Structure formats: structure tokens, C-alpha cells
Tab-separated table of C-alpha atoms and ligand atoms in Angstrom:
chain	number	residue	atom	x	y	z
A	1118	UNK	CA	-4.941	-2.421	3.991
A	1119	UNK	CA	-7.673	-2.816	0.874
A	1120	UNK	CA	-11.142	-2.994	2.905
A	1121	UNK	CA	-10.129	-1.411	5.915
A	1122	UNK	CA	-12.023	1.906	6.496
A	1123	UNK	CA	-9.375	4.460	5.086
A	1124	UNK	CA	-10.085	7.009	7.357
A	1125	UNK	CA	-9.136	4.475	10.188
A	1126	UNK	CA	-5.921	3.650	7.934
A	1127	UNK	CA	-4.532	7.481	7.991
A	1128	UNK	CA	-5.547	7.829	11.462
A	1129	UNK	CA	-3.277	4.744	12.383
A	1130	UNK	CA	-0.450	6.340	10.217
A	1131	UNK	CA	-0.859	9.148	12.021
A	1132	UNK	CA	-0.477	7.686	15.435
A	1133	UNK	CA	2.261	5.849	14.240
A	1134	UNK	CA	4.361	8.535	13.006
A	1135	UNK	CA	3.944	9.917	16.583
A	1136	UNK	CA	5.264	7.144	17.853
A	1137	UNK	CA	8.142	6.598	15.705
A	1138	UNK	CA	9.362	10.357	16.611
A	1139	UNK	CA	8.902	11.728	12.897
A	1140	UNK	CA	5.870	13.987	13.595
A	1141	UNK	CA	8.094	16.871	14.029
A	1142	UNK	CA	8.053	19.370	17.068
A	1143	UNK	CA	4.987	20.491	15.315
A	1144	UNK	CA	3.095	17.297	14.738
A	1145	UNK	CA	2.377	18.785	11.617
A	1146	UNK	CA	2.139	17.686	7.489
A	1147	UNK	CA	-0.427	15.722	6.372
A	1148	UNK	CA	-1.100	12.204	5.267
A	1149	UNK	CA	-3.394	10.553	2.583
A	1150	UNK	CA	-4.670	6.934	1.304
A	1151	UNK	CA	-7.371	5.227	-1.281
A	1152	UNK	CA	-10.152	3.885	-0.596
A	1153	UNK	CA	-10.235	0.117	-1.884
A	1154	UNK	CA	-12.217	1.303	-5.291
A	1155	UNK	CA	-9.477	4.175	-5.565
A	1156	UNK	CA	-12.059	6.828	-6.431
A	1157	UNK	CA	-12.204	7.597	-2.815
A	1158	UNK	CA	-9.324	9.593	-1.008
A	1159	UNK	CA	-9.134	10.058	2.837
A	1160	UNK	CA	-6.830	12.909	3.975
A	1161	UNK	CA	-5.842	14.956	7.260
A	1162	UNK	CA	-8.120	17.785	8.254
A	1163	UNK	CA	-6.481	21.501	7.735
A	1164	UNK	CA	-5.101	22.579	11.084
A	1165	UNK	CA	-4.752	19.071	12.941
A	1166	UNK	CA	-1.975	18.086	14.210
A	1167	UNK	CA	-0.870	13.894	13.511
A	1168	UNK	CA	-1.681	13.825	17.367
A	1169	UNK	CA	-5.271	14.895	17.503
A	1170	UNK	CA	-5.686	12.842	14.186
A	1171	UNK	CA	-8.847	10.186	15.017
A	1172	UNK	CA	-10.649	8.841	11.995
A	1173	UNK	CA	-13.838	11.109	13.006
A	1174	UNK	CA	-11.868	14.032	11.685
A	1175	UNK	CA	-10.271	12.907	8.834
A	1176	UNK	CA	-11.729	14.533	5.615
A	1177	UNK	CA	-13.002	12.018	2.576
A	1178	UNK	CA	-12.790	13.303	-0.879
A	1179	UNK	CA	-13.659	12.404	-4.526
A	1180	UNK	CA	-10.082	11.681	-6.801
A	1181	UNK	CA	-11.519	12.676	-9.729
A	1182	UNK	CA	-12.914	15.478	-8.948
A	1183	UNK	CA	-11.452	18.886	-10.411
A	1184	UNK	CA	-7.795	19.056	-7.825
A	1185	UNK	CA	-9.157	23.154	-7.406
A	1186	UNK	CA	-12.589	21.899	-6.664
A	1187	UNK	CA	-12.130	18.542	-5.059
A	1188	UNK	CA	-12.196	20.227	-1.533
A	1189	UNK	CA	-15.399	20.217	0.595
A	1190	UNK	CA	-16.016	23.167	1.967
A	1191	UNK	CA	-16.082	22.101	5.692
A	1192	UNK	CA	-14.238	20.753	7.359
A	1193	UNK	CA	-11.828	21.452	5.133
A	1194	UNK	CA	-9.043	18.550	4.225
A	1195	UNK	CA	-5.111	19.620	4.333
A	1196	UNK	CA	-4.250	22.892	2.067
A	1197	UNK	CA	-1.629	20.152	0.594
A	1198	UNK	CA	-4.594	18.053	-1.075
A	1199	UNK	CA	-3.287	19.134	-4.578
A	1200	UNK	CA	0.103	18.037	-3.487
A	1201	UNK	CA	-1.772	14.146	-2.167
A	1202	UNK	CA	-3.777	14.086	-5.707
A	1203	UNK	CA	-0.870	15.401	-8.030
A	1204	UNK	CA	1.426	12.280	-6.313
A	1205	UNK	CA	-1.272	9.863	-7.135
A	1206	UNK	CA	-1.578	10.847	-10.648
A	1207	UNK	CA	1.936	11.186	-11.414
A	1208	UNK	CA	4.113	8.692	-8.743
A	1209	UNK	CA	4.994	5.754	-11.308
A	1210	UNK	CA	5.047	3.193	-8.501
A	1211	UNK	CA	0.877	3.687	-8.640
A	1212	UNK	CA	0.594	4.640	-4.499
A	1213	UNK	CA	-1.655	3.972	-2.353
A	1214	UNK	CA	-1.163	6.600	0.316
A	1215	UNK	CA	0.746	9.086	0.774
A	1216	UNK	CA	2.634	10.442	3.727
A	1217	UNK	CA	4.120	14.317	3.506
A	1218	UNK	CA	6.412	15.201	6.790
A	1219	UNK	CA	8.292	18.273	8.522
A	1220	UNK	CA	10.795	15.354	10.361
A	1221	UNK	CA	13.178	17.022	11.872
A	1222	UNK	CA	16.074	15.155	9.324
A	1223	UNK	CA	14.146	16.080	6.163
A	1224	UNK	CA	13.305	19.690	7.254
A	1225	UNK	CA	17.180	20.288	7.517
A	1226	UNK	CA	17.917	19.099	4.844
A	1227	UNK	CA	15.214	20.605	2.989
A	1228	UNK	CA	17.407	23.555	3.636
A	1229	UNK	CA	20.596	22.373	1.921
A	1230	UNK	CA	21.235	23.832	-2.116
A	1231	UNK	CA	21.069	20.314	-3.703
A	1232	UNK	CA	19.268	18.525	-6.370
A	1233	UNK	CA	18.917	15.347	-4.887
A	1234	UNK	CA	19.654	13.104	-1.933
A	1235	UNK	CA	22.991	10.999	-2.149
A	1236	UNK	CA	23.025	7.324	-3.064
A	1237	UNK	CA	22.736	5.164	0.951
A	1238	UNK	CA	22.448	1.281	0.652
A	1239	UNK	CA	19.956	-0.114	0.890
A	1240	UNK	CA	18.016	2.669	1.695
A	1241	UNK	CA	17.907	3.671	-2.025
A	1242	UNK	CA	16.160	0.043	-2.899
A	1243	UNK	CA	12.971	1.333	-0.944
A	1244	UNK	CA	12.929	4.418	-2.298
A	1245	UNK	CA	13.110	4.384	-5.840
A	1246	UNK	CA	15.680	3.383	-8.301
A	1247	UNK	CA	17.095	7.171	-8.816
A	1248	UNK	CA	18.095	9.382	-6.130
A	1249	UNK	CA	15.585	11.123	-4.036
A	1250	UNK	CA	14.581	14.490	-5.737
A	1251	UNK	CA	14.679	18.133	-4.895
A	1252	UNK	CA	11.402	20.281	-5.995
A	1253	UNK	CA	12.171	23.577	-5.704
A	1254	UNK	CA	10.235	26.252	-2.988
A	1255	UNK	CA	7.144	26.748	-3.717
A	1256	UNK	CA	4.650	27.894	-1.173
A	1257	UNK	CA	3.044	25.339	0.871
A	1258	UNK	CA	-0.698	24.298	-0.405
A	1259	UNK	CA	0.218	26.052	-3.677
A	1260	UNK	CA	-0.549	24.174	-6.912
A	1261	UNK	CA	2.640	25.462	-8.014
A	1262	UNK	CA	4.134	23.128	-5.437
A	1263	UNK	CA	2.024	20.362	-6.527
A	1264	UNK	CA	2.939	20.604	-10.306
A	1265	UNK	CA	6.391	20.556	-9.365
A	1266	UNK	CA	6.360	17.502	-7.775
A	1267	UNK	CA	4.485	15.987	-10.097
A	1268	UNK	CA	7.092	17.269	-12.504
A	1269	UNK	CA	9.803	15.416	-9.927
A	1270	UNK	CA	7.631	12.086	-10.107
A	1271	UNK	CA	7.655	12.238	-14.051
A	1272	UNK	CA	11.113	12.692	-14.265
A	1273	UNK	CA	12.550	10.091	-11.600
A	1274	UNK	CA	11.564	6.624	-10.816
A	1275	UNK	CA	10.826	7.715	-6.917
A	1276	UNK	CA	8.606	6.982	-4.199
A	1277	UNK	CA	10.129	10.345	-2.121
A	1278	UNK	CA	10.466	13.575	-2.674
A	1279	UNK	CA	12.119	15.997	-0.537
A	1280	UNK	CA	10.366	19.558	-0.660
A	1281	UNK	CA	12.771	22.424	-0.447
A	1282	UNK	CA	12.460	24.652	2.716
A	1283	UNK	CA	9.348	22.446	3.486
A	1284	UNK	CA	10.105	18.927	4.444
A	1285	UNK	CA	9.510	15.847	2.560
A	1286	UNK	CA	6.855	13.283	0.928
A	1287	UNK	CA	6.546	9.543	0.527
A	1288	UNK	CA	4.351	7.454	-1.275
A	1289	UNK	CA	3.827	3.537	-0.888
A	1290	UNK	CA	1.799	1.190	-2.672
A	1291	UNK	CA	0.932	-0.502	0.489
A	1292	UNK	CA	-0.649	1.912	3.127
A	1293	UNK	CA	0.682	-0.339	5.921
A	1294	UNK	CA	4.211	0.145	5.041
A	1295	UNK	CA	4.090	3.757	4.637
A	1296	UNK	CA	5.807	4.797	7.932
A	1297	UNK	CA	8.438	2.328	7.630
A	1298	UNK	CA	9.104	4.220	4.005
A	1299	UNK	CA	9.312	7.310	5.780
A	1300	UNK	CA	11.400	6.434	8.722
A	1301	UNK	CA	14.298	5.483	5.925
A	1302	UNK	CA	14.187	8.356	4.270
A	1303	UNK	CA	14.330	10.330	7.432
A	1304	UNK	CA	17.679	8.070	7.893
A	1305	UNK	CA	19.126	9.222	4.299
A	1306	UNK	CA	18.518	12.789	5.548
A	1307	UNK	CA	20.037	11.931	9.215
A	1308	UNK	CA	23.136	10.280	7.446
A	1309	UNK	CA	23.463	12.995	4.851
A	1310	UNK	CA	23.373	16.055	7.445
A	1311	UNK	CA	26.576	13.297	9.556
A	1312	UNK	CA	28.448	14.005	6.194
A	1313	UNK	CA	28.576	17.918	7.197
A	1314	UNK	CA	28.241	18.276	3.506
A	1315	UNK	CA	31.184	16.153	2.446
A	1316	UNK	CA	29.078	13.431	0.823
A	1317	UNK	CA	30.426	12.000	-2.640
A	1318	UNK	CA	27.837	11.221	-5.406
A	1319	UNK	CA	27.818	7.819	-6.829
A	1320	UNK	CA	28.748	7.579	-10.555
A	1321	UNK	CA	25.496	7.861	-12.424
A	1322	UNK	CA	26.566	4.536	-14.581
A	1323	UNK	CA	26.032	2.175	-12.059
A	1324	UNK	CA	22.234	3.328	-11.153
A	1325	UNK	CA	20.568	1.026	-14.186
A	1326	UNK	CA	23.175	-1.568	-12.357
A	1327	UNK	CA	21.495	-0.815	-9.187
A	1328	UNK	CA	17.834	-0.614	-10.666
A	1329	UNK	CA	18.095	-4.131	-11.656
A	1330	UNK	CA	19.162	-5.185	-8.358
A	1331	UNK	CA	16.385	-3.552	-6.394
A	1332	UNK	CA	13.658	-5.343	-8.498
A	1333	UNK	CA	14.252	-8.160	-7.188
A	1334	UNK	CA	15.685	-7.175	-3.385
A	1335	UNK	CA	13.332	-8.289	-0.613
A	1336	UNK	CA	11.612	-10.814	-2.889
B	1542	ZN	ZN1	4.089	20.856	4.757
């Protein structure tokens, strides 16, 4: 999606994520993406829903600009802006946009005590080669929450996060496929919650196995 107007692109996402069902009862979270030059970040206005999303009131902000400071002061972009920026700093798959989501699958499982998501295939190729993470609580908008998952992204080889109590958070190189990315992990989460907690965790041994694999799957 390089040259498209980016507030057009995250007002698309938004309507897609509608469409798809993974809005939540709520419509609610908040969704992200670069401007071509990547100094330029287009996010969700604080307090609209994905459904009255249009890219007149999506909120454009500097990336390098201080994360506490970055913020306009009207209208305001999502309270989860530190949570967009710290992804794009820290995600090691270098995103382009960034989708964060109160699905109805991620939100339960959000709930569960675990560390991270079990190993599905092939959902696992799309979404990183480790298992999806856990950050733990922190309140939403906080930069506590933000360092946290940046903490997540530095530690695993991800492109999703799920946020404890919260919901959960993907981030795609490619803008376009950034719905897509979130309607599998919403599938993990669907499949996991079918296990009724009976899930078995795959050894650790075979993940640099696995990681080799998924470099080359789809190509
Ligand atoms: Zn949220």
C-alpha cells in the first residue's frame, strides 16, 4: 500500500475488520500504518469506534517525535499510540501497520493464565517463528503496557502479541495483509479456547526446525 494516502489505508482496515466480524461487540481497539517515507504515522482517533472510522477522522502523527509528546492535542489519536510506536520500534519483522483488537477469541483468551499461545499449523508460519506471547496487564494506554510489549517483541521473533485481560495486537509488513494476519490469530485463539484448556505444548526443539521451514513457506 506504499503511496496510498495512509489515512485512507487504516480507514479501509477498519472497514474491513467490520466486515470480517473481528471488531468486537464494541467495535473498539485501534489500528495504525506508515506513511510511504515512514516518518509519518496515521492512527484511529480516541473514542471512535472501527465503524465510524472514515479517513477524515483519522489522526496523523510524527514517529519520531517524543512517544509522551507525539500526540496532538486535538483531535486526539488512540490513548494506545505508545503501544502503535513502541511495536514499530521494537517488532523485528520492521511493520508497517499495526492492528490492536478486542475480537471476541483473543479477548477470552486474554483471560486465560498462560505465557503464550500453543503451536497451530500453519497458523504459526504467519505469525512469527515462536509462539505468540503473553504481556502481562497493564492498564490500557499506559506506557507501562507499551514497554512491555516492546519487551515481548525483543524477546520473540513475533508479529502478535496477545495483551492480557485486553485483547490482542498484530503487526504486518504489508498494510494490505494486515486483517488477514489478524483473522488467523483470532483462529489460534478460537482453536485454543475448543481445547477447554487441554492443549499440549510442542517440544521447544523442533521450533528452529520449524523457523527454517516458515522462511521459505508461501514463497
Ligand atoms: Zn485495547
Amino acid at each position: 500500500m506504499d503511496g496510498s494516502d495512509p489515512r485512507e489505508v487504516v480507514a479501509g482496515l477498519c472497514r474491513e475488520l467490520v466486515e470480517r466480524g473481528l471488531s468486537g461487540v464494541l467495535a473498539s481497539g485501534n489500528v495504525s500504518c506508515l506513511a510511504g517515507d515512514g516518518r509519518t504515522l496515521a492512527i484511529t482517533r480516541s473514542g471512535v469506534s472501527f465503524a465510524d472510522t472514515t479517513a477524515a477522522n483519522v489522526v496523523t502523527c510524527d514517529v519520531s517525535a517524543d512517544r509522551r509528546s507525539a500526540a496532538p492535542r486535538s483531535p486526539g489519536p488512540s490513548i494506545e499510540l505508545p503501544l502503535h510506536l513502541a511495536t514499530y520500534r521494537a517488532c523485528r519483522f520492521g511493520p508497517r501497520a499495526v492492528l490492536h483488537l478486542h475480537s471476541a477469541y483473543s479477548v477470552a483468551v486474554a483471560c486465560l493464565d498462560l505465557e503464550a499461545l500453543p503451536f497451530v499449523h500453519y497458523h504459526q508460519a504467519l505469525l512469527g517463528s515462536e509462539s505468540t506471547p503473553f504481556v502481562p496487564y497493564r492498564t490500557p494506554g499506559s506506557p507501562e503496557l507499551a514497554e512491555l510489549a516492546a519487551a515481548a517483541f525483543e524477546r520473540v521473533s513475533t508479529r502478535a502479541l496477545v495483551l492480557a485481560h485486553h485483547g490482542c495486537l498484530v503487526a504486518v509488513e504489508d498494510a494490505a495483509a494486515g486483517v488477514a494476519l489478524a483473522e488467523v490469530l483470532e483462529d489460534v485463539c478460537r482453536i485454543l479456547i475448543q481445547t477447554a484448556g487441554r492443549h499440549r505444548e510442542l517440544d521447544a526443539d523442533e521450533f528452529p526446525r520449524l523457523a527454517a521451514l516458515f522462511q521459505t513457506y508461501g514463497r
